Amino acid sequence: MSKEKKRKAIIFFAALALVFMAGAVLTGSSEKHETVQEMMRDSVLHDLNKISLLGIKDVNPGLIAGFIVSGILILFALFCRIFVIPKFKLVPGKFQSVLETVVGLFDGMAKTNSHHLNGFLGAYIFAAGAFIFTGTLFELFGVQAVTTSGHSVSLPAPFSDINGAIMMGCLSYLVILSGGIIGNGVKGIGKTLKEFSLPISLSFRLFGALLSGALVTELVYYYSSLSYGLPVLVGVLFTLLHALIQAYVLTMLTSLFYGEVSEKTEKKKKAKDKAGEKADAEESNQESVDNNEQEAAA
Amino acid sequence: MTGVPLNVDWQQILLHLFNFTILFGALYILLYKPVKDFMAGREAHYADMDAKAEQALADAQSSKESYESKLQSFDAEIKAEKAKMSEELETEKEKKLSAAKTEAETIIQDAKAQAEKEKSKIVKSAQKEISDIINEAMDKLALGESDADVFDKFLDAAEEKSK
């Protein structure tokens, strides 16, 4: 592309952006049915905007988002199973490489952190990681849903709903507990129960991280003056980072604790004994060095 | 649900759990397991290839060693054969030499005997001739020729003989 053409393209896109901006400012936003305080309070407490779940129960928008994300993921998996996986080659193509890298990443994480019983752990952290990552990215699309009060809301990330975050935290703790029981029996239960704060910390870490992201995004989009330029940074980059970091943190913590509680106790004792012997040897070495120094000084 | 902090709703937690359980099962069956199985299969395939290549290499190495040892044994065999041949050659040479010597001695002895024979024959014939000449000279003397003539005739006759 020549310089002249480039210059023309830049001017065209800048003019287009200005036209959209002017249009947005001149038309104004529709009348908001809630104040920013109410909106942010609802993001935390979920007591105002409820969505009817097939007429059975009024639920938080996060649960609906969770169902949609699960549906998308299952459809994607089905597509891969039918159309992609049967055509896998020994020398992988681009898409095959991506799939293999993702599966290999979680499988490797499970194997690295837990030397025993890592088959189930790998599958669990794969599902959890995929759900958290996709769920967090889901809020980027601003899928609209109608609340029971007839207002439109954009669906948030499933884990910005406290119920979703509690489910994920507690389920991860149960998975860790199961690893402890299978690996060490009753001792494993004891080891897992020692970490009694884990379900709370896992749940609220996830909830807090996603809620803060959702709050910032809501705040930015609430005021039309903040809606130009800033969402590129806040909406896209932060959400992408967020999705990666939260998926990584939860899966890493789960696999770490799982590996710790499922590890056989005898090995630890041996390791401790070895460490004790090493420390003793170092101490005696240090003493002999000190004695030599004293002698040399004398 | 009032009175519960942050409006935590156990029913919704169970619904989330239900949702995630289905997702976990579906992802495991449809994506995680098939991809992992494929990767394990490929790993096994390459491990198998590697093992086969190593086996082939080991076979090649062993056959190389066997050929080398065979070559070495051939060398030794060739050396032994050479030594044997040269020994045989030497024996044959000696045999031929001794035969030639014997033959040469026989030839020399034969030649000597022949020469001796010839010599005695010549001497005999010379003696006979001398006696003949003497006889002739005596006859001539007896017939009245001078000593000088007889001597000259004797010399002429001897000269003629020698020619």
CSV table of C-alpha atoms in Angstrom, one decimal:
chain,number,residue,atom,x,y,z
A,1,MET,CA,0.0,0.0,0.0
A,2,SER,CA,1.4,3.4,-1.0
A,3,LYS,CA,1.8,6.2,1.5
A,4,GLU,CA,-1.0,8.2,-0.2
A,5,LYS,CA,-3.4,5.2,0.1
A,6,LYS,CA,-2.4,4.7,3.7
A,7,ARG,CA,-3.1,8.3,4.5
A,8,LYS,CA,-6.5,8.1,2.9
A,9,ALA,CA,-7.4,5.0,4.8
A,10,ILE,CA,-6.4,6.5,8.1
A,11,ILE,CA,-8.5,9.7,7.4
A,12,PHE,CA,-11.5,7.5,6.4
A,13,PHE,CA,-11.4,5.5,9.6
A,14,ALA,CA,-10.9,8.5,11.7
A,15,ALA,CA,-13.9,10.2,10.1
A,16,LEU,CA,-16.0,7.1,10.5
A,17,ALA,CA,-15.1,6.9,14.2
A,18,LEU,CA,-15.9,10.6,14.6
A,19,VAL,CA,-19.3,10.1,13.0
A,20,PHE,CA,-20.1,7.1,15.3
A,21,MET,CA,-19.0,9.1,18.3
A,22,ALA,CA,-21.1,12.1,17.3
A,23,GLY,CA,-24.0,9.9,16.7
A,24,ALA,CA,-23.7,8.2,20.0
A,25,VAL,CA,-23.4,11.6,21.8
A,26,LEU,CA,-26.2,13.3,19.9
A,27,THR,CA,-28.7,10.4,20.2
A,28,GLY,CA,-27.9,9.9,23.9
A,29,SER,CA,-28.3,6.7,25.9
A,30,SER,CA,-31.6,5.2,26.6
A,31,GLU,CA,-33.0,6.0,30.0
A,32,LYS,CA,-31.3,3.9,32.6
A,33,HIS,CA,-33.6,1.9,34.9
A,34,GLU,CA,-31.1,1.9,37.7
A,35,THR,CA,-28.4,4.1,39.1
A,36,VAL,CA,-24.8,3.2,39.1
A,37,GLN,CA,-25.0,2.5,42.8
A,38,GLU,CA,-27.9,0.1,42.3
A,39,MET,CA,-26.2,-1.5,39.4
A,40,MET,CA,-23.0,-2.1,41.3
A,41,ARG,CA,-24.8,-3.3,44.4
A,42,ASP,CA,-26.7,-5.7,42.3
A,43,SER,CA,-23.5,-7.0,40.7
A,44,VAL,CA,-22.3,-7.9,44.2
A,45,LEU,CA,-25.6,-9.1,45.8
A,46,HIS,CA,-27.7,-10.2,42.8
A,47,ASP,CA,-30.9,-9.2,44.5
A,48,LEU,CA,-32.5,-7.0,41.8
A,49,ASN,CA,-31.9,-8.4,38.3
A,50,LYS,CA,-33.1,-12.0,38.1
A,51,ILE,CA,-33.8,-14.1,35.1
A,52,SER,CA,-36.4,-16.8,34.9
A,53,LEU,CA,-35.0,-20.3,34.3
A,54,LEU,CA,-37.6,-21.8,32.1
A,55,GLY,CA,-40.3,-20.5,34.4
A,56,ILE,CA,-39.1,-22.8,37.2
A,57,LYS,CA,-37.1,-20.4,39.2
A,58,ASP,CA,-35.7,-16.9,39.1
A,59,VAL,CA,-31.9,-17.2,39.0
A,60,ASN,CA,-28.9,-14.8,38.8
A,61,PRO,CA,-27.7,-13.9,35.3
A,62,GLY,CA,-24.4,-15.6,36.1
A,63,LEU,CA,-26.1,-19.0,36.1
A,64,ILE,CA,-27.7,-18.4,32.7
A,65,ALA,CA,-24.2,-17.3,31.5
A,66,GLY,CA,-22.8,-20.5,32.9
A,67,PHE,CA,-25.3,-22.6,31.0
A,68,ILE,CA,-24.6,-20.7,27.7
A,69,VAL,CA,-20.9,-21.0,28.2
A,70,SER,CA,-21.2,-24.7,28.9
A,71,GLY,CA,-23.4,-25.1,25.8
A,72,ILE,CA,-20.8,-23.3,23.7
A,73,LEU,CA,-18.0,-25.4,25.0
A,74,ILE,CA,-19.9,-28.7,24.6
A,75,LEU,CA,-20.8,-27.7,21.0
A,76,PHE,CA,-17.2,-26.8,20.3
A,77,ALA,CA,-16.0,-30.2,21.8
A,78,LEU,CA,-18.6,-32.0,19.7
A,79,PHE,CA,-17.5,-30.2,16.6
A,80,CYS,CA,-13.9,-31.1,17.3
A,81,ARG,CA,-14.8,-34.8,18.1
A,82,ILE,CA,-16.7,-35.2,14.9
A,83,PHE,CA,-14.8,-33.1,12.4
A,84,VAL,CA,-11.3,-32.4,13.7
A,85,ILE,CA,-10.1,-35.3,15.9
A,86,PRO,CA,-10.7,-38.1,13.3
A,87,LYS,CA,-8.5,-36.1,10.9
A,88,PHE,CA,-5.6,-35.8,13.3
A,89,LYS,CA,-2.2,-36.4,11.7
A,90,LEU,CA,1.1,-37.5,13.1
A,91,VAL,CA,2.6,-34.2,12.1
A,92,PRO,CA,0.0,-31.8,13.5
A,93,GLY,CA,-1.6,-28.8,11.7
A,94,LYS,CA,-2.3,-25.4,13.3
A,95,PHE,CA,-5.6,-26.3,14.9
A,96,GLN,CA,-4.5,-29.7,16.0
A,97,SER,CA,-1.4,-28.1,17.6
A,98,VAL,CA,-3.6,-25.7,19.5
A,99,LEU,CA,-5.8,-28.5,20.8
A,100,GLU,CA,-2.8,-30.7,21.7
A,101,THR,CA,-1.1,-27.8,23.4
A,102,VAL,CA,-4.1,-27.0,25.6
A,103,VAL,CA,-4.7,-30.6,26.6
A,104,GLY,CA,-0.9,-31.2,27.0
A,105,LEU,CA,-0.7,-28.0,29.2
A,106,PHE,CA,-3.3,-29.3,31.7
A,107,ASP,CA,-2.1,-32.9,31.5
A,108,GLY,CA,1.5,-31.7,32.1
A,109,MET,CA,0.4,-29.4,35.0
A,110,ALA,CA,-1.4,-32.4,36.7
A,111,LYS,CA,1.6,-34.7,36.1
A,112,THR,CA,4.1,-32.1,37.4
A,113,ASN,CA,2.3,-31.2,40.5
A,114,SER,CA,0.9,-34.6,41.4
A,115,HIS,CA,3.0,-37.7,40.7
A,116,HIS,CA,0.2,-40.0,41.8
A,117,LEU,CA,-3.4,-40.3,40.4
A,118,ASN,CA,-3.0,-37.5,38.0
A,119,GLY,CA,-5.4,-38.9,35.3
A,120,PHE,CA,-8.6,-37.5,36.9
A,121,LEU,CA,-6.9,-34.4,38.1
A,122,GLY,CA,-5.8,-33.5,34.5
A,123,ALA,CA,-9.3,-33.9,33.2
A,124,TYR,CA,-10.7,-31.8,36.0
A,125,ILE,CA,-8.4,-28.9,35.7
A,126,PHE,CA,-8.8,-29.0,31.9
A,127,ALA,CA,-12.6,-28.6,32.3
A,128,ALA,CA,-12.3,-26.0,35.1
A,129,GLY,CA,-9.7,-24.0,33.2
A,130,ALA,CA,-11.7,-24.1,30.0
A,131,PHE,CA,-14.8,-23.1,31.8
A,132,ILE,CA,-13.2,-20.2,33.7
A,133,PHE,CA,-11.4,-18.9,30.7
A,134,THR,CA,-14.3,-19.1,28.3
A,135,GLY,CA,-16.7,-17.8,31.0
A,136,THR,CA,-14.6,-14.8,31.7
A,137,LEU,CA,-14.2,-14.0,28.0
A,138,PHE,CA,-18.0,-14.4,27.6
A,139,GLU,CA,-18.6,-11.1,29.4
A,140,LEU,CA,-16.8,-9.4,26.5
A,141,PHE,CA,-19.6,-10.2,24.1
A,142,GLY,CA,-22.3,-8.5,26.2
A,143,VAL,CA,-25.0,-11.1,25.4
A,144,GLN,CA,-28.3,-9.6,26.4
A,145,ALA,CA,-31.0,-11.2,28.5
A,146,VAL,CA,-34.3,-10.0,29.8
A,147,THR,CA,-34.8,-9.9,33.5
A,148,THR,CA,-38.0,-10.8,35.4
A,149,SER,CA,-38.7,-7.1,35.7
A,150,GLY,CA,-38.6,-6.7,31.9
A,151,HIS,CA,-35.2,-4.9,31.7
A,152,SER,CA,-32.4,-5.9,29.5
A,153,VAL,CA,-29.1,-6.8,31.1
A,154,SER,CA,-25.8,-8.0,29.6
A,155,LEU,CA,-24.9,-11.4,30.9
A,156,PRO,CA,-21.8,-11.4,33.2
A,157,ALA,CA,-19.1,-14.0,33.6
A,158,PRO,CA,-20.5,-17.1,35.4
A,159,PHE,CA,-18.0,-16.7,38.2
A,160,SER,CA,-18.9,-13.1,39.0
A,161,ASP,CA,-21.9,-14.8,40.5
A,162,ILE,CA,-21.0,-15.8,44.1
A,163,ASN,CA,-22.9,-19.1,43.7
A,164,GLY,CA,-20.8,-20.1,40.7
A,165,ALA,CA,-17.6,-19.2,42.5
A,166,ILE,CA,-18.6,-21.1,45.6
A,167,MET,CA,-19.4,-24.1,43.5
A,168,MET,CA,-16.0,-24.0,41.8
A,169,GLY,CA,-14.1,-23.4,45.0
A,170,CYS,CA,-15.9,-26.2,47.0
A,171,LEU,CA,-15.8,-28.6,44.1
A,172,SER,CA,-12.0,-28.1,43.7
A,173,TYR,CA,-11.7,-28.7,47.5
A,174,LEU,CA,-13.7,-31.9,47.1
A,175,VAL,CA,-11.5,-33.0,44.3
A,176,ILE,CA,-8.4,-32.3,46.5
A,177,LEU,CA,-10.1,-34.2,49.4
A,178,SER,CA,-10.8,-37.2,47.1
A,179,GLY,CA,-7.1,-37.2,46.0
A,180,GLY,CA,-6.1,-37.2,49.7
A,181,ILE,CA,-8.5,-40.1,50.5
A,182,ILE,CA,-7.4,-42.2,47.5
A,183,GLY,CA,-3.7,-41.4,48.0
A,184,ASN,CA,-3.4,-41.6,51.8
A,185,GLY,CA,-6.7,-42.9,53.2
A,186,VAL,CA,-7.7,-41.4,56.6
A,187,LYS,CA,-4.4,-39.5,56.8
A,188,GLY,CA,-5.3,-37.9,53.5
A,189,ILE,CA,-8.6,-36.6,55.0
A,190,GLY,CA,-6.6,-35.1,57.9
A,191,LYS,CA,-4.1,-33.5,55.5
A,192,THR,CA,-6.9,-32.0,53.4
A,193,LEU,CA,-9.0,-30.8,56.4
A,194,LYS,CA,-5.9,-29.0,57.7
A,195,GLU,CA,-6.4,-26.7,54.7
A,196,PHE,CA,-9.9,-25.9,55.9
A,197,SER,CA,-9.8,-22.3,54.6
A,198,LEU,CA,-9.1,-23.5,51.0
A,199,PRO,CA,-12.7,-23.7,49.8
A,200,ILE,CA,-13.3,-20.2,51.0
A,201,SER,CA,-10.1,-18.8,49.6
A,202,LEU,CA,-10.6,-20.5,46.3
A,203,SER,CA,-14.2,-19.4,46.0
A,204,PHE,CA,-13.7,-15.8,47.0
A,205,ARG,CA,-10.5,-15.4,45.1
A,206,LEU,CA,-12.4,-16.3,41.9
A,207,PHE,CA,-15.4,-14.3,42.9
A,208,GLY,CA,-13.4,-11.2,43.9
A,209,ALA,CA,-11.3,-11.2,40.8
A,210,LEU,CA,-14.2,-11.6,38.4
A,211,LEU,CA,-16.5,-9.3,40.3
A,212,SER,CA,-13.9,-6.5,40.3
A,213,GLY,CA,-13.4,-6.9,36.6
A,214,ALA,CA,-17.2,-6.8,36.1
A,215,LEU,CA,-17.6,-3.8,38.3
A,216,VAL,CA,-14.9,-1.8,36.5
A,217,THR,CA,-16.4,-2.8,33.1
A,218,GLU,CA,-19.9,-1.9,34.3
A,219,LEU,CA,-18.6,1.4,35.6
A,220,VAL,CA,-16.8,2.3,32.4
A,221,TYR,CA,-19.8,1.4,30.2
A,222,TYR,CA,-22.3,3.2,32.5
A,223,TYR,CA,-20.9,6.6,31.6
A,224,SER,CA,-21.0,7.3,27.9
A,225,SER,CA,-18.1,9.7,28.2
A,226,LEU,CA,-15.9,6.8,29.3
A,227,SER,CA,-17.1,4.5,26.5
A,228,TYR,CA,-14.6,5.7,23.8
A,229,GLY,CA,-11.2,4.2,23.7
A,230,LEU,CA,-11.1,3.1,27.3
A,231,PRO,CA,-13.0,-0.1,26.7
A,232,VAL,CA,-10.3,-1.3,24.4
A,233,LEU,CA,-8.0,-1.4,27.3
A,234,VAL,CA,-10.4,-2.2,30.1
A,235,GLY,CA,-12.8,-4.4,28.2
A,236,VAL,CA,-10.5,-6.5,26.0
A,237,LEU,CA,-7.0,-6.5,27.4
A,238,PHE,CA,-8.0,-6.7,31.1
A,239,THR,CA,-10.6,-9.4,30.4
A,240,LEU,CA,-8.1,-11.4,28.4
A,241,LEU,CA,-5.5,-11.2,31.1
A,242,HIS,CA,-8.1,-11.8,33.7
A,243,ALA,CA,-9.3,-14.9,32.0
A,244,LEU,CA,-5.8,-16.4,31.6
A,245,ILE,CA,-4.7,-15.5,35.1
A,246,GLN,CA,-7.8,-16.8,36.9
A,247,ALA,CA,-7.9,-20.1,34.9
A,248,TYR,CA,-4.2,-20.6,35.6
A,249,VAL,CA,-4.5,-19.7,39.3
A,250,LEU,CA,-7.4,-22.0,40.2
A,251,THR,CA,-6.1,-24.9,38.2
A,252,MET,CA,-2.5,-24.5,39.5
A,253,LEU,CA,-3.7,-24.3,43.1
A,254,THR,CA,-6.0,-27.3,42.8
A,255,SER,CA,-3.3,-29.4,41.2
A,256,LEU,CA,-0.7,-28.3,43.8
A,257,PHE,CA,-2.9,-29.1,46.8
A,258,TYR,CA,-4.0,-32.3,45.1
A,259,GLY,CA,-0.4,-33.4,44.6
A,260,GLU,CA,0.4,-32.5,48.2
A,261,VAL,CA,-2.4,-34.4,49.9
A,262,SER,CA,-2.2,-37.4,47.6
A,263,GLU,CA,1.6,-37.8,48.1
A,264,LYS,CA,2.5,-40.9,50.2
A,265,THR,CA,3.5,-39.9,53.8
A,266,GLU,CA,6.5,-42.3,53.9
A,267,LYS,CA,8.2,-40.5,51.1
A,268,LYS,CA,7.9,-37.2,53.0
A,269,LYS,CA,9.4,-38.8,56.1
A,270,LYS,CA,12.4,-40.1,54.0
A,271,ALA,CA,12.8,-36.7,52.5
A,272,LYS,CA,12.7,-35.1,56.0
A,273,ASP,CA,15.3,-37.6,57.2
A,274,LYS,CA,17.5,-36.9,54.2
A,275,ALA,CA,17.1,-33.1,54.8
A,276,GLY,CA,18.0,-33.7,58.5
A,277,GLU,CA,21.1,-35.6,57.6
A,278,LYS,CA,22.1,-33.0,55.1
A,279,ALA,CA,21.7,-30.3,57.7
A,280,ASP,CA,23.7,-32.3,60.3
A,281,ALA,CA,26.5,-32.7,57.7
A,282,GLU,CA,26.5,-29.0,56.9
A,283,GLU,CA,26.6,-28.2,60.6
A,284,SER,CA,29.6,-30.5,61.3
A,285,ASN,CA,31.3,-29.0,58.2
A,286,GLN,CA,30.7,-25.5,59.6
A,287,GLU,CA,32.1,-26.5,63.0
A,288,SER,CA,35.3,-27.9,61.4
A,289,VAL,CA,35.7,-24.7,59.4
A,290,ASP,CA,35.2,-22.6,62.5
A,291,ASN,CA,37.8,-24.7,64.4
A,292,ASN,CA,40.3,-24.4,61.6
A,293,GLU,CA,39.8,-20.6,61.5
A,294,GLN,CA,40.3,-20.4,65.3
A,295,GLU,CA,43.4,-22.4,65.0
A,296,ALA,CA,44.7,-20.3,62.2
A,297,ALA,CA,43.9,-17.1,64.2
A,298,ALA,CA,45.8,-18.6,67.2
B,1,MET,CA,-33.1,-15.9,50.3
B,2,THR,CA,-32.7,-13.4,53.1
B,3,GLY,CA,-30.3,-13.6,56.0
B,4,VAL,CA,-27.6,-15.3,53.9
B,5,PRO,CA,-24.5,-13.1,53.3
B,6,LEU,CA,-24.1,-12.0,49.6
B,7,ASN,CA,-27.4,-13.7,48.9
B,8,VAL,CA,-25.8,-17.1,48.5
B,9,ASP,CA,-28.4,-19.5,47.1
B,10,TRP,CA,-27.7,-23.2,47.7
B,11,GLN,CA,-30.2,-24.2,45.0
B,12,GLN,CA,-28.3,-22.1,42.4
B,13,ILE,CA,-25.0,-23.5,43.7
B,14,LEU,CA,-26.3,-27.0,42.9
B,15,LEU,CA,-27.5,-25.8,39.5
B,16,HIS,CA,-24.0,-24.5,38.8
B,17,LEU,CA,-22.6,-27.8,40.0
B,18,PHE,CA,-25.0,-29.7,37.7
B,19,ASN,CA,-24.0,-27.5,34.8
B,20,PHE,CA,-20.3,-28.0,35.5
B,21,THR,CA,-20.6,-31.8,36.0
B,22,ILE,CA,-22.2,-32.1,32.6
B,23,LEU,CA,-19.6,-29.8,31.1
B,24,PHE,CA,-16.8,-31.9,32.7
B,25,GLY,CA,-18.2,-35.2,31.4
B,26,ALA,CA,-18.8,-33.8,27.9
B,27,LEU,CA,-15.3,-32.2,27.7
B,28,TYR,CA,-13.7,-35.4,29.0
B,29,ILE,CA,-15.4,-37.7,26.6
B,30,LEU,CA,-15.5,-35.5,23.6
B,31,LEU,CA,-12.2,-33.6,23.8
B,32,TYR,CA,-9.8,-34.4,26.5
B,33,LYS,CA,-9.7,-38.2,26.3
B,34,PRO,CA,-9.6,-38.5,22.5
B,35,VAL,CA,-6.8,-35.9,22.2
B,36,LYS,CA,-4.8,-37.4,25.0
B,37,ASP,CA,-5.3,-40.9,23.5
B,38,PHE,CA,-4.1,-39.6,20.2
B,39,MET,CA,-1.1,-38.0,21.7
B,40,ALA,CA,-0.3,-41.2,23.7
B,41,GLY,CA,-0.7,-43.2,20.5
B,42,ARG,CA,1.6,-41.0,18.6
B,43,GLU,CA,4.1,-41.1,21.5
B,44,ALA,CA,3.9,-44.9,21.4
B,45,HIS,CA,4.3,-44.9,17.6
B,46,TYR,CA,7.4,-42.8,17.8
B,47,ALA,CA,8.7,-44.8,20.7
B,48,ASP,CA,8.1,-48.0,18.7
B,49,MET,CA,9.9,-46.4,15.7
B,50,ASP,CA,12.7,-45.4,18.0
B,51,ALA,CA,13.0,-48.9,19.4
B,52,LYS,CA,12.9,-50.4,15.9
B,53,ALA,CA,15.6,-48.0,14.8
B,54,GLU,CA,17.7,-48.9,17.8
B,55,GLN,CA,17.2,-52.6,17.2
B,56,ALA,CA,18.2,-52.1,13.6
B,57,LEU,CA,21.3,-50.2,14.6
B,58,ALA,CA,22.2,-52.8,17.1
B,59,ASP,CA,21.7,-55.5,14.5
B,60,ALA,CA,23.9,-53.6,12.0
B,61,GLN,CA,26.5,-53.1,14.7
B,62,SER,CA,26.6,-56.8,15.6
B,63,SER,CA,26.8,-57.8,11.9
B,64,LYS,CA,29.5,-55.2,11.4
B,65,GLU,CA,31.4,-56.8,14.3
B,66,SER,CA,30.9,-60.3,13.0
B,67,TYR,CA,32.1,-59.2,9.6
B,68,GLU,CA,35.1,-57.5,11.1
B,69,SER,CA,35.9,-60.7,13.1
B,70,LYS,CA,35.4,-62.8,10.0
B,71,LEU,CA,37.7,-60.4,8.1
B,72,GLN,CA,40.3,-60.7,10.8
B,73,SER,CA,40.0,-64.5,10.7
B,74,PHE,CA,40.3,-64.4,6.9
B,75,ASP,CA,43.5,-62.3,7.3
B,76,ALA,CA,44.9,-64.8,9.7
B,77,GLU,CA,43.9,-67.6,7.3
B,78,ILE,CA,45.5,-65.9,4.4
B,79,LYS,CA,48.7,-65.3,6.4
B,80,ALA,CA,48.7,-69.0,7.3
B,81,GLU,CA,48.1,-70.0,3.8
B,82,LYS,CA,50.9,-67.7,2.6
B,83,ALA,CA,53.3,-69.2,5.1
B,84,LYS,CA,52.3,-72.7,4.1
B,85,MET,CA,52.7,-71.9,0.4
B,86,SER,CA,56.1,-70.2,0.9
B,87,GLU,CA,57.2,-73.2,2.9
B,88,GLU,CA,56.1,-75.5,0.2
B,89,LEU,CA,57.8,-73.3,-2.4
B,90,GLU,CA,61.0,-73.4,-0.4
B,91,THR,CA,60.8,-77.2,-0.1
B,92,GLU,CA,60.1,-77.5,-3.8
B,93,LYS,CA,63.0,-75.1,-4.6
B,94,GLU,CA,65.3,-77.0,-2.5
B,95,LYS,CA,64.2,-80.3,-4.1
B,96,LYS,CA,64.7,-78.9,-7.5
B,97,LEU,CA,68.1,-77.4,-6.6
B,98,SER,CA,69.3,-80.7,-5.2
B,99,ALA,CA,68.0,-82.5,-8.2
B,100,ALA,CA,69.8,-80.0,-10.5
B,101,LYS,CA,72.9,-80.4,-8.5
B,102,THR,CA,72.7,-84.2,-8.7
B,103,GLU,CA,72.1,-83.9,-12.4
B,104,ALA,CA,74.9,-81.4,-12.8
B,105,GLU,CA,77.3,-83.7,-10.9
B,106,THR,CA,76.1,-86.7,-13.1
B,107,ILE,CA,76.7,-84.6,-16.2
B,108,ILE,CA,80.1,-83.5,-15.0
B,109,GLN,CA,81.0,-87.1,-14.1
B,110,ASP,CA,79.7,-88.3,-17.4
B,111,ALA,CA,81.6,-85.6,-19.1
B,112,LYS,CA,84.7,-86.4,-17.2
B,113,ALA,CA,84.4,-90.1,-18.0
B,114,GLN,CA,83.8,-89.2,-21.6
B,115,ALA,CA,86.8,-86.9,-21.6
B,116,GLU,CA,88.8,-89.6,-20.0
B,117,LYS,CA,87.7,-92.1,-22.5
B,118,GLU,CA,88.4,-89.6,-25.4
B,119,LYS,CA,91.7,-88.8,-23.9
B,120,SER,CA,92.7,-92.5,-23.6
B,121,LYS,CA,91.4,-93.1,-27.0
B,122,ILE,CA,93.4,-90.2,-28.4
B,123,VAL,CA,96.4,-91.2,-26.5
B,124,LYS,CA,96.0,-94.7,-27.7
B,125,SER,CA,95.6,-93.6,-31.3
B,126,ALA,CA,98.5,-91.2,-30.9
B,127,GLN,CA,100.6,-94.0,-29.5
B,128,LYS,CA,99.5,-96.2,-32.4
B,129,GLU,CA,100.4,-93.5,-34.9
B,130,ILE,CA,103.7,-92.8,-33.2
B,131,SER,CA,104.4,-96.4,-33.3
B,132,ASP,CA,103.3,-96.5,-36.9
B,133,ILE,CA,105.5,-93.6,-37.7
B,134,ILE,CA,108.4,-95.1,-35.9
B,135,ASN,CA,107.8,-98.3,-37.6
B,136,GLU,CA,107.7,-96.6,-40.9
B,137,ALA,CA,110.8,-94.6,-40.1
B,138,MET,CA,112.5,-97.8,-39.1
B,139,ASP,CA,111.4,-99.4,-42.3
B,140,LYS,CA,112.8,-96.5,-44.3
B,141,LEU,CA,115.9,-96.5,-42.3
B,142,ALA,CA,116.2,-100.0,-43.1
B,143,LEU,CA,115.6,-99.2,-46.8
B,144,GLY,CA,118.6,-96.7,-46.8
B,145,GLU,CA,117.2,-93.2,-46.3
B,146,SER,CA,119.3,-90.7,-44.4
B,147,ASP,CA,118.6,-89.8,-40.9
B,148,ALA,CA,117.8,-86.3,-41.9
B,149,ASP,CA,115.4,-87.4,-44.5
B,150,VAL,CA,113.7,-89.8,-42.1
B,151,PHE,CA,113.6,-87.1,-39.5
B,152,ASP,CA,112.1,-84.7,-42.1
B,153,LYS,CA,109.6,-87.2,-43.1
B,154,PHE,CA,108.7,-87.8,-39.5
B,155,LEU,CA,108.2,-84.2,-38.9
B,156,ASP,CA,106.1,-83.8,-42.1
B,157,ALA,CA,104.0,-86.8,-41.2
B,158,ALA,CA,103.6,-85.3,-37.6
B,159,GLU,CA,102.7,-82.0,-39.1
B,160,GLU,CA,100.2,-83.5,-41.4
B,161,LYS,CA,98.6,-85.4,-38.6
B,162,SER,CA,98.4,-82.3,-36.5
B,163,LYS,CA,96.5,-80.5,-39.2
